[in-house]
Coordinates of C-alpha atoms in Angstrom, one line a residue:
Chain A
M90 CA -0.1 0.0 0.1
D91 CA 1.5 3.4 -0.9
K92 CA 1.7 6.3 1.5
E93 CA -0.8 8.3 -0.6
K94 CA -3.3 5.6 -0.1
V95 CA -2.9 5.6 3.6
I96 CA -3.2 9.5 3.8
D97 CA -6.6 9.0 1.9
L98 CA -7.9 6.4 4.2
A99 CA -6.8 8.5 7.2
K100 CA -8.9 11.3 5.7
L101 CA -11.9 9.0 5.2
A102 CA -11.5 8.1 8.9
R103 CA -11.0 11.9 9.8
I104 CA -7.7 11.5 11.7
D105 CA -4.7 13.9 11.2
I106 CA -1.5 12.0 10.6
D107 CA 1.7 13.2 9.4
D108 CA 3.9 12.0 6.5
K109 CA 5.9 10.0 8.6
E110 CA 3.3 8.0 10.1
A111 CA 1.9 7.5 6.9
E112 CA 5.1 6.1 5.5
S113 CA 5.4 3.9 8.3
L114 CA 1.7 2.6 8.3
S115 CA 2.1 1.9 4.6
H116 CA 4.9 -0.6 5.5
E117 CA 3.1 -2.2 8.5
F118 CA -0.1 -2.5 6.5
D119 CA 1.5 -4.5 3.8
V120 CA 2.9 -6.9 6.4
I121 CA -0.7 -7.1 8.1
L122 CA -2.4 -7.5 5.0
N123 CA 0.0 -10.0 3.7
Y124 CA -0.9 -12.1 6.8
V125 CA -4.7 -11.5 7.0
G126 CA -4.9 -12.1 3.1
E127 CA -4.4 -15.7 3.6
I128 CA -8.0 -16.1 4.0
K129 CA -8.6 -14.6 0.5
N130 CA -7.2 -17.8 -0.9
T131 CA -9.1 -20.2 1.1
K132 CA -12.1 -21.8 -0.4
V133 CA -15.2 -21.0 1.8
L134 CA -18.9 -21.6 1.6
P135 CA -21.0 -18.5 0.3
L136 CA -22.2 -16.3 3.3
I137 CA -25.3 -18.1 4.4
S138 CA -27.5 -15.4 6.1
D139 CA -29.6 -17.1 8.7
S140 CA -30.2 -20.4 6.7
Q141 CA -29.1 -22.6 9.5
G142 CA -28.8 -20.6 12.6
K143 CA -32.0 -19.8 14.3
T144 CA -30.2 -17.9 16.7
L145 CA -29.6 -15.0 14.4
G146 CA -32.1 -12.5 13.7
N147 CA -33.1 -8.9 14.8
I148 CA -34.4 -8.6 18.3
M149 CA -37.0 -5.7 18.6
R150 CA -38.8 -4.1 21.6
E151 CA -41.8 -2.0 21.3
D152 CA -41.1 1.6 21.1
V153 CA -43.1 2.5 24.2
K154 CA -42.8 4.1 27.7
P155 CA -40.1 6.5 26.9
H156 CA -38.6 8.0 30.0
E157 CA -39.7 11.6 31.0
S158 CA -38.4 14.1 28.7
G159 CA -35.3 16.1 29.7
I160 CA -34.5 14.2 32.8
Y161 CA -31.1 12.9 31.8
T162 CA -30.4 16.1 29.5
K163 CA -28.4 17.9 32.0
K164 CA -26.1 15.1 33.1
V165 CA -25.3 14.0 29.6
L166 CA -24.7 17.5 28.4
E167 CA -22.1 18.2 31.3
Q168 CA -19.7 15.8 29.2
A169 CA -19.9 17.9 25.9
P170 CA -17.0 20.1 25.6
M171 CA -19.1 23.0 24.5
N172 CA -22.8 23.3 25.3
E173 CA -25.3 26.1 25.5
G174 CA -28.5 25.9 27.3
Y175 CA -30.1 22.5 26.5
Y176 CA -27.9 22.0 23.4
I177 CA -24.5 20.7 22.4
K178 CA -22.7 23.6 20.6
V179 CA -20.5 23.1 17.5
K180 CA -19.0 25.8 15.1
K181 CA -20.9 27.2 12.3
I182 CA -21.2 24.6 9.4
L183 CA -22.3 26.8 6.6
Chain B
M563 CA -6.6 -7.6 60.0
P564 CA -7.7 -9.9 57.1
D565 CA -4.8 -11.6 55.3
L566 CA -5.5 -11.0 51.5
A567 CA -2.7 -13.4 50.4
N568 CA -4.6 -16.3 52.0
L569 CA -8.1 -15.6 51.2
S570 CA -10.6 -16.4 48.3
I571 CA -13.9 -14.8 47.7
K572 CA -15.4 -17.7 49.1
S573 CA -13.5 -17.8 52.2
A574 CA -13.7 -14.0 52.8
R575 CA -17.5 -14.1 52.3
D576 CA -17.6 -16.7 55.2
A577 CA -15.5 -14.7 57.4
L578 CA -17.5 -11.6 56.8
Q579 CA -20.7 -13.2 57.6
K580 CA -19.2 -14.8 60.8
K581 CA -17.7 -11.1 61.6
E582 CA -14.3 -12.5 61.9
F583 CA -13.3 -9.2 60.4
S584 CA -15.3 -6.3 58.7
A585 CA -15.9 -5.2 55.1
R586 CA -14.2 -2.1 56.1
E587 CA -11.1 -4.1 57.3
L588 CA -11.1 -6.0 54.1
A589 CA -11.3 -3.0 52.1
Q590 CA -8.6 -1.2 54.1
A591 CA -6.3 -4.4 53.7
S592 CA -6.7 -3.9 49.8
L593 CA -6.1 0.0 50.0
D594 CA -2.9 -0.6 52.0
V595 CA -1.4 -3.2 50.0
I596 CA -2.2 -1.1 46.7
K597 CA -0.7 2.0 48.4
E598 CA 2.7 0.0 49.1
K599 CA 2.9 -1.8 45.8
D600 CA 0.9 -0.4 43.0
K601 CA 3.6 2.3 42.5
D602 CA 5.8 -0.5 41.0
V603 CA 2.9 -2.4 39.4
H604 CA 0.6 0.4 38.1
A605 CA -2.4 -1.9 37.8
F606 CA -4.7 0.9 38.9
L607 CA -5.6 4.1 37.0
E608 CA -7.7 5.3 39.9
V609 CA -8.5 4.1 43.4
F610 CA -12.1 5.4 44.1
D611 CA -12.4 7.8 47.0
D612 CA -15.6 6.4 48.3
V613 CA -14.1 2.8 49.0
L614 CA -14.6 2.9 52.8
A615 CA -17.8 4.5 52.6
Q616 CA -19.0 1.5 50.4
A617 CA -17.5 -0.9 52.8
D618 CA -19.5 0.7 55.7
E619 CA -22.6 0.2 53.6
A620 CA -21.8 -3.4 53.2
D621 CA -20.9 -3.8 57.0
K622 CA -24.6 -2.3 57.9
K623 CA -26.1 -4.6 55.6
I624 CA -24.1 -7.5 57.2
T625 CA -25.2 -6.5 60.6
K626 CA -28.8 -6.4 59.4
G627 CA -28.4 -10.1 58.3
E628 CA -28.3 -9.6 54.5
N629 CA -26.3 -12.2 52.6
L630 CA -25.5 -11.3 49.0
P631 CA -23.1 -13.3 46.9
L632 CA -20.3 -10.3 46.9
L633 CA -21.4 -8.5 49.8
G634 CA -18.3 -6.7 51.2
I635 CA -16.1 -8.0 48.4
P636 CA -13.8 -5.3 46.9
V637 CA -13.5 -5.7 43.0
A638 CA -11.4 -4.0 40.3
I639 CA -13.1 -2.8 37.1
K640 CA -11.2 -2.4 33.8
D641 CA -11.2 1.2 32.5
N642 CA -13.9 0.7 29.8
I643 CA -16.7 -0.5 32.1
L644 CA -18.9 2.5 33.2
V645 CA -19.5 3.3 36.7
D646 CA -22.1 6.1 37.3
G647 CA -20.5 9.3 38.4
K648 CA -16.7 7.8 37.9
S649 CA -14.2 8.6 35.3
A650 CA -13.7 6.1 32.6
T651 CA -11.2 6.5 29.7
A652 CA -10.6 3.2 28.1
G653 CA -6.8 3.8 28.7
S654 CA -7.4 6.8 26.0
K655 CA -6.4 10.4 26.0
I656 CA -9.6 11.0 24.1
L657 CA -11.7 10.4 27.0
E658 CA -9.5 12.0 29.7
G659 CA -11.9 13.7 32.3
F660 CA -15.0 11.8 30.9
I661 CA -17.5 11.0 33.6
S662 CA -19.8 8.3 33.3
S663 CA -23.4 9.4 33.4
Y664 CA -24.8 6.0 34.3
D665 CA -23.9 2.3 35.5
S666 CA -23.1 -0.5 33.0
T667 CA -25.3 -3.3 33.4
A668 CA -22.2 -5.5 34.6
V669 CA -21.7 -2.7 37.5
K670 CA -25.3 -2.3 38.3
K671 CA -25.4 -6.1 39.0
L672 CA -22.4 -6.0 41.0
K673 CA -23.6 -3.2 43.3
D674 CA -26.7 -5.4 43.8
A675 CA -24.8 -8.2 44.5
G676 CA -22.9 -6.1 47.5
A677 CA -19.6 -5.7 45.8
I678 CA -17.3 -2.8 46.7
I679 CA -16.2 -0.9 43.4
L680 CA -12.5 -0.4 44.4
G681 CA -11.3 1.3 41.2
R682 CA -10.3 1.4 37.6
T683 CA -7.5 -0.5 36.1
N684 CA -5.0 0.1 33.3
M685 CA -5.6 -1.3 29.7
D686 CA -4.4 -1.1 26.2
E687 CA -5.9 2.1 24.5
F688 CA -9.7 1.0 23.6
A689 CA -8.6 -2.6 24.5
M690 CA -6.3 -2.7 21.4
G691 CA -3.3 -4.7 22.5
S692 CA -1.9 -7.8 24.2
S693 CA 0.6 -5.9 26.7
T694 CA -1.1 -2.9 28.3
E695 CA 1.8 -0.8 26.7
S696 CA -0.6 1.0 24.6
S697 CA -2.4 2.7 27.2
A698 CA -2.1 6.5 27.2
Y699 CA -1.5 6.5 31.0
G700 CA 1.7 4.4 31.5
V701 CA 2.7 0.8 31.2
T702 CA 1.5 -1.9 33.7
K703 CA 4.1 -4.4 34.9
N704 CA 3.9 -8.1 35.6
P705 CA 3.8 -8.6 39.4
H706 CA 5.9 -11.7 38.8
D707 CA 8.7 -10.0 36.9
L708 CA 8.5 -6.1 36.8
S709 CA 10.4 -6.0 33.5
R710 CA 7.9 -7.8 31.6
V711 CA 4.4 -7.1 30.5
P712 CA 1.2 -8.3 32.3
G713 CA -0.5 -9.1 29.1
G714 CA -3.5 -7.3 27.6
S715 CA -5.6 -5.6 27.0
S716 CA -6.9 -6.2 30.5
G717 CA -3.4 -6.1 32.0
G718 CA -4.3 -3.9 35.0
S719 CA -7.3 -6.2 36.2
A720 CA -4.7 -9.3 35.8
A721 CA -1.8 -7.6 37.5
A722 CA -4.1 -6.4 40.3
L723 CA -5.2 -9.8 41.1
G724 CA -1.8 -11.4 40.4
A725 CA 0.0 -8.8 42.7
G726 CA -2.5 -9.7 45.6
F727 CA -4.3 -6.3 45.6
V728 CA -7.7 -7.7 45.4
L729 CA -9.7 -11.0 45.4
G730 CA -11.4 -10.5 42.1
S731 CA -11.4 -8.4 39.1
Y732 CA -13.2 -7.9 35.8
G733 CA -12.1 -7.2 32.3
S734 CA -13.3 -7.5 28.7
D735 CA -12.3 -10.1 26.2
T736 CA -12.6 -9.4 22.3
G737 CA -9.8 -11.7 21.0
G738 CA -8.2 -12.9 24.3
S739 CA -7.9 -9.9 26.6
I740 CA -9.1 -11.5 29.7
R741 CA -7.5 -15.0 29.0
Q742 CA -3.8 -14.0 27.8
P743 CA -3.2 -11.8 30.9
A744 CA -4.7 -14.2 33.2
A745 CA -2.1 -16.8 32.0
F746 CA 0.8 -14.3 32.2
C747 CA -0.1 -13.3 35.8
G748 CA -0.9 -16.7 37.0
T749 CA -4.8 -16.0 37.7
V750 CA -7.9 -17.8 36.3
G751 CA -9.7 -15.7 33.6
L752 CA -13.1 -16.5 32.0
K753 CA -14.5 -15.4 28.8
P754 CA -18.3 -16.3 28.8
T755 CA -20.3 -17.3 25.9
Y756 CA -20.9 -14.4 23.4
G757 CA -24.2 -12.7 24.9
R758 CA -24.0 -14.1 28.4
V759 CA -23.0 -10.7 30.0
S760 CA -24.6 -7.6 28.9
R761 CA -22.4 -5.2 27.1
F762 CA -24.6 -2.0 28.0
G763 CA -22.1 0.5 29.3
L764 CA -19.0 -1.5 28.0
I765 CA -16.9 0.9 25.8
A766 CA -17.0 -1.0 22.4
L767 CA -14.0 -2.3 20.6
A768 CA -15.6 -4.8 18.2
S769 CA -19.2 -5.5 19.3
S770 CA -19.9 -8.9 17.6
L771 CA -16.7 -10.2 19.7
D772 CA -16.7 -8.3 23.0
Q773 CA -17.6 -9.9 26.3
I774 CA -17.1 -8.9 29.9
G775 CA -15.6 -11.5 32.1
P776 CA -13.8 -12.2 35.6
F777 CA -10.5 -12.9 36.9
A778 CA -10.1 -14.8 40.1
R779 CA -7.7 -16.9 42.1
T780 CA -9.8 -20.0 41.9
V781 CA -12.5 -21.4 39.6
S782 CA -15.0 -21.3 42.2
D783 CA -14.3 -17.6 42.6
A784 CA -14.5 -17.1 38.9
E785 CA -17.9 -18.8 39.0
I786 CA -19.2 -16.5 41.7
L787 CA -18.0 -13.4 39.9
Y788 CA -19.7 -14.8 36.6
D789 CA -23.0 -15.6 38.2
A790 CA -23.0 -12.1 39.6
I791 CA -23.0 -10.3 36.2
R792 CA -24.7 -12.7 33.8
G793 CA -28.1 -12.7 32.4
Q794 CA -30.2 -11.3 29.6
D795 CA -30.6 -7.4 29.5
I796 CA -33.2 -5.5 27.6
L797 CA -30.4 -2.7 27.0
D798 CA -28.4 -5.4 25.1
S799 CA -30.3 -7.2 22.3
T800 CA -27.4 -9.6 21.8
T801 CA -27.5 -11.0 25.4
I802 CA -28.8 -14.8 25.5
S803 CA -31.1 -16.4 28.0
D804 CA -30.5 -19.8 29.7
E805 CA -32.7 -21.5 27.0
T806 CA -31.0 -19.9 24.0
Y807 CA -28.5 -22.8 23.8
P808 CA -30.2 -26.0 25.3
K809 CA -27.7 -28.4 27.1
E810 CA -28.2 -31.2 24.7
K811 CA -25.0 -33.2 25.4
K812 CA -24.2 -34.8 29.0
F813 CA -20.8 -33.9 30.2
S814 CA -18.8 -37.2 29.6
K815 CA -15.1 -36.0 30.3
I816 CA -13.8 -36.0 26.8
I817 CA -11.3 -33.5 25.8
G818 CA -10.3 -32.8 22.2
I819 CA -6.7 -31.5 21.1
P820 CA -6.4 -29.8 17.9
R821 CA -2.9 -31.1 17.4
T822 CA -1.8 -29.5 14.4
F823 CA -3.1 -26.0 16.0
V824 CA -1.2 -26.6 19.0
E825 CA 2.2 -27.2 17.3
S826 CA 1.9 -24.1 15.4
E827 CA 5.0 -22.2 14.5
G828 CA 6.3 -19.9 17.0
V829 CA 5.0 -21.8 20.2
D830 CA 7.8 -21.9 22.8
E831 CA 9.4 -25.1 24.0
S832 CA 8.4 -24.1 27.9
V833 CA 4.7 -23.7 26.7
K834 CA 4.7 -27.3 24.9
K835 CA 6.2 -28.9 27.7
N836 CA 3.9 -27.4 30.2
F837 CA 1.0 -28.2 27.8
E838 CA 1.9 -32.0 27.8
K839 CA 1.9 -31.9 31.5
A840 CA -1.6 -30.5 31.6
V841 CA -2.7 -33.2 29.2
E842 CA -1.2 -35.9 31.5
K843 CA -3.0 -34.4 34.4
F844 CA -6.3 -34.5 32.9
K845 CA -5.5 -38.2 31.8
S846 CA -4.9 -38.9 35.5
L847 CA -8.3 -37.2 36.6
G848 CA -10.1 -39.6 34.3
Y849 CA -10.6 -37.8 31.1
E850 CA -10.3 -39.3 27.7
I851 CA -8.0 -37.3 25.4
K852 CA -8.8 -37.2 21.7
D853 CA -6.9 -35.6 18.8
I854 CA -9.3 -33.6 16.7
E855 CA -8.9 -31.8 13.2
L856 CA -10.1 -28.3 12.9
P857 CA -8.9 -27.5 9.4
H858 CA -10.0 -23.8 9.5
I859 CA -9.4 -22.9 13.0
Q860 CA -5.5 -21.7 12.1
H861 CA -7.3 -19.0 10.0
S862 CA -9.3 -17.5 13.0
L863 CA -6.7 -14.8 13.7
A864 CA -6.6 -13.6 10.2
A865 CA -10.3 -13.2 10.1
Y866 CA -10.2 -11.8 13.6
Y867 CA -7.8 -8.9 12.3
I868 CA -10.1 -7.9 9.6
I869 CA -13.3 -8.1 11.6
M870 CA -12.1 -6.4 14.8
P871 CA -10.6 -3.4 13.1
A872 CA -13.5 -2.8 10.8
E873 CA -15.9 -3.0 13.8
A874 CA -13.5 -0.6 15.7
S875 CA -13.3 1.8 13.0
S876 CA -17.2 2.2 12.9
N877 CA -17.5 2.1 16.9
L878 CA -14.8 4.7 17.3
A879 CA -16.5 7.0 14.9
R880 CA -18.4 8.4 17.9
F881 CA -15.1 10.1 19.3
D882 CA -15.5 13.4 17.6
G883 CA -14.7 16.1 20.2
V884 CA -18.4 17.2 20.3
K885 CA -20.3 15.0 22.6
Y886 CA -17.7 14.0 25.1
G887 CA -14.3 13.7 25.9
L888 CA -11.3 15.6 24.4
H889 CA -11.8 18.7 22.2
K890 CA -9.1 20.0 20.0
D891 CA -9.8 23.3 18.4
G892 CA -9.4 23.9 14.5
S893 CA -10.7 26.5 12.1
D894 CA -13.8 24.6 11.4
V895 CA -16.1 21.8 12.6
I896 CA -14.4 19.3 10.3
E897 CA -10.8 20.5 11.4
D898 CA -12.1 19.9 14.9
Y899 CA -12.6 16.2 14.2
F900 CA -9.4 15.7 12.4
K901 CA -7.4 17.5 15.1
T902 CA -9.3 15.9 18.2
R903 CA -9.1 12.4 16.5
G904 CA -5.5 12.8 15.4
Q905 CA -4.2 14.0 18.7
G906 CA -6.8 12.1 21.1
F907 CA -6.1 8.4 19.6
G908 CA -2.9 6.8 20.4
K909 CA -0.8 5.2 17.7
E910 CA -2.3 1.4 17.8
T911 CA -5.9 2.9 17.8
R912 CA -4.9 5.3 14.8
R913 CA -3.3 2.0 13.0
R914 CA -6.5 0.0 13.6
I915 CA -9.0 2.6 12.8
I916 CA -7.3 3.3 9.5
L917 CA -6.8 -0.3 8.7
G918 CA -10.6 -1.0 9.5
T919 CA -11.5 1.8 7.0
Y920 CA -9.4 0.1 4.3
V921 CA -10.8 -3.3 4.7
L922 CA -14.5 -1.8 4.7
S923 CA -13.9 0.6 1.8
S924 CA -15.5 0.0 -1.7
G925 CA -13.4 -2.4 -3.7
Y926 CA -11.8 -4.2 -0.8
Y927 CA -15.1 -4.8 1.1
D928 CA -15.9 -8.3 -0.2
E929 CA -12.0 -9.3 -0.5
Y930 CA -11.4 -8.8 3.1
Y931 CA -14.3 -8.1 5.3
G932 CA -16.8 -10.4 3.4
S933 CA -14.2 -13.3 3.2
A934 CA -13.7 -12.8 7.1
L935 CA -17.3 -13.0 7.8
R936 CA -17.5 -16.3 5.8
M937 CA -14.5 -17.7 7.5
K938 CA -15.9 -16.8 10.8
E939 CA -19.2 -18.9 9.9
L940 CA -17.2 -21.8 8.6
I941 CA -15.0 -21.8 11.9
T942 CA -18.1 -21.5 13.7
D943 CA -19.8 -24.6 12.0
E944 CA -16.6 -26.7 12.3
L945 CA -16.4 -26.0 16.1
K946 CA -20.2 -26.5 16.5
E947 CA -19.8 -30.1 14.9
A948 CA -16.6 -30.8 16.9
F949 CA -18.8 -30.2 20.3
K950 CA -21.2 -33.0 19.2
K951 CA -18.4 -35.6 20.1
I952 CA -16.3 -33.8 22.6
D953 CA -17.0 -31.7 25.8
L954 CA -14.0 -29.5 25.9
I955 CA -11.1 -28.4 23.8
L956 CA -7.6 -27.8 25.2
T957 CA -4.9 -25.7 23.9
P958 CA -2.2 -23.3 25.7
T959 CA -3.6 -19.9 26.4
T960 CA -0.5 -18.3 24.9
P961 CA 2.3 -19.2 22.6
T962 CA 4.9 -17.7 24.9
P963 CA 5.3 -16.8 28.7
A964 CA 5.2 -13.1 29.6
F965 CA 7.4 -11.1 27.2
K966 CA 9.7 -8.0 28.0
I967 CA 8.2 -4.6 28.1
G968 CA 9.3 -3.1 24.6
E969 CA 9.8 -6.4 22.9
K970 CA 6.9 -6.5 20.6
I971 CA 5.6 -2.9 20.6
S972 CA 7.4 -1.9 17.3
N973 CA 6.1 -4.9 15.4
P974 CA 2.4 -5.0 15.4
L975 CA 2.2 -8.5 13.7
A976 CA 4.2 -10.1 16.2
M977 CA 2.0 -8.6 19.0
Y978 CA -1.1 -10.0 17.1
L979 CA 0.3 -13.4 17.0
E980 CA 0.0 -13.5 20.7
D981 CA -3.7 -13.9 20.2
I982 CA -3.4 -17.0 18.2
F983 CA -4.8 -19.6 20.7
T984 CA -7.3 -17.2 22.2
V985 CA -9.0 -15.6 19.2
P986 CA -11.2 -18.9 18.0
A987 CA -13.3 -18.6 21.0
N988 CA -14.3 -15.2 20.2
I989 CA -14.7 -15.8 16.4
A990 CA -17.2 -18.5 17.3
G991 CA -18.7 -17.1 20.4
L992 CA -17.8 -20.1 22.7
P993 CA -17.2 -19.9 26.6
C994 CA -13.4 -20.4 27.4
I995 CA -11.3 -20.2 30.6
S996 CA -7.6 -19.8 31.1
L997 CA -6.3 -21.8 34.2
S998 CA -2.7 -21.3 35.7
S999 CA -0.8 -24.5 34.8
G1000 CA 2.7 -23.8 36.2
F1001 CA 5.8 -21.7 35.7
D1002 CA 8.7 -21.3 33.5
G1003 CA 11.2 -20.0 36.1
V1004 CA 9.2 -17.2 37.8
L1005 CA 6.7 -16.8 34.9
P1006 CA 3.4 -18.2 35.1
L1007 CA 1.8 -20.1 32.3
G1008 CA -1.7 -21.0 31.4
I1009 CA -3.8 -23.6 29.7
E1010 CA -7.2 -22.9 28.1
L1011 CA -10.4 -24.9 28.0
T1012 CA -13.0 -24.1 25.5
A1013 CA -16.7 -25.5 25.7
G1014 CA -19.6 -25.4 23.5
L1015 CA -22.1 -22.6 23.4
G1016 CA -23.6 -21.9 26.8
R1017 CA -21.6 -24.7 28.5
E1018 CA -19.8 -22.7 31.2
D1019 CA -20.9 -25.4 33.4
N1020 CA -18.5 -27.7 31.7
L1021 CA -15.5 -25.3 32.2
F1022 CA -16.3 -24.9 35.8
I1023 CA -16.2 -28.6 36.5
A1024 CA -13.1 -29.4 34.6
G1025 CA -11.3 -26.3 35.9
K1026 CA -12.1 -27.1 39.5
E1027 CA -10.8 -30.7 39.0
F1028 CA -7.6 -29.4 37.3
L1029 CA -6.8 -26.9 40.0
G1030 CA -7.9 -29.4 42.7
E1031 CA -10.7 -27.4 44.1

């Protein structure tokens, strides 16, 4: 994997990395991908979604009995780096 | 004063009920030994300031005649399990100063069982590692040899127990993060069946693999700690009930050994010798030993190192400097994200998020992530089939004894290979226990028993017999 690709991936992941790290990651990824790539060559069954497993499936619950509005808001908002009133604050987007 | 070194949870509970010592005295004994020795080991990131107050509450309940499974027992919690009103960082700078606004289900159950939550233990950042060296808050040392790692990622919880600071502790296991440090620190470590313990309030690494479990001195203690936290939870829809996996097979003392897998390249001679001794011991205990073929099990690690970073890259997208934790200021919202994540995440976390982004990206998704999911299914089926004829699978827990601090940190693949024997249980969701099986010099070694889905009971039976409980 070349350095430029690592930089593109870091952008996708929204992580600032410098050139030196991108360079070293490109070598490390080659080694790791070479190892994990062994499964690409193994003949395996097609993905069977739930054909035999009865345990796989979505578990839903009724969307009822919400807690009283606002009772946790203050506690949760206290953890936000920036807040104003009952809102989390971010910089202007547009 | 209670003598921590010679107590188990079971014996401490008896002594507390008989008022041979108080919960306050027991908690104080833990605090004293931590104060004396943890400056060398660094198992704890924080010892909570209300420990004695919690102990006094426990003493009141004991006086009232209450008898709960963990009443008055101090336990240590890995730094990724939320405790209401307490800090939790998952070993990361990006969560420095974060205070949990609720209890994880596991902690809620512990409080209900009367346990004293002693403090939070060090870990590899976001549970990514096998040595606790990737913590943003310093390295934890192996209590048996301070120049060596305690294993990871739950290294702090294992070291706290191995050093005799506590009688029980909890970690999380995504690819071996309870069992590998348990082996390195000479303790028992249990990863329950996937879904047995609620993940609500556990800071996620890879949600399809993560499971909370205990460290203990004995299998009986591990069982007590496991019973206290297990159970279906409406807040985690992947939790299972006792009926999910019916106990179809009667325990008949048959152990399978995947010989080709156990003899993988890179397994230390001391580990091999110790393993053969354990096999002989099981034979002498009346177990039938069978060689078994599991042709795809050796691909577990490759599948794991695709699935885990993929899920981590998605799970860790929530850390953006907006909702909680660290915030680094840039010129606009997007730059805030980049700076916060670039500076808040450590090197190994950045590496795995970027790798996960790659295996999930268009053009590589099917080649890597799709293949890994297919392999996961194949391995799961293979193991399911094997457990029709055997009760347990036996392997070493780790390919080597505890390694030197710094030895593997610059070689990610060498570090990843540490997980070779522990990962299959996570890939297939199976319960698995590491038992202390002797020493290489001063360094503890461990063996690992895996059982079929929902069969923790078999692990406890065989584990107790092996340790002579």
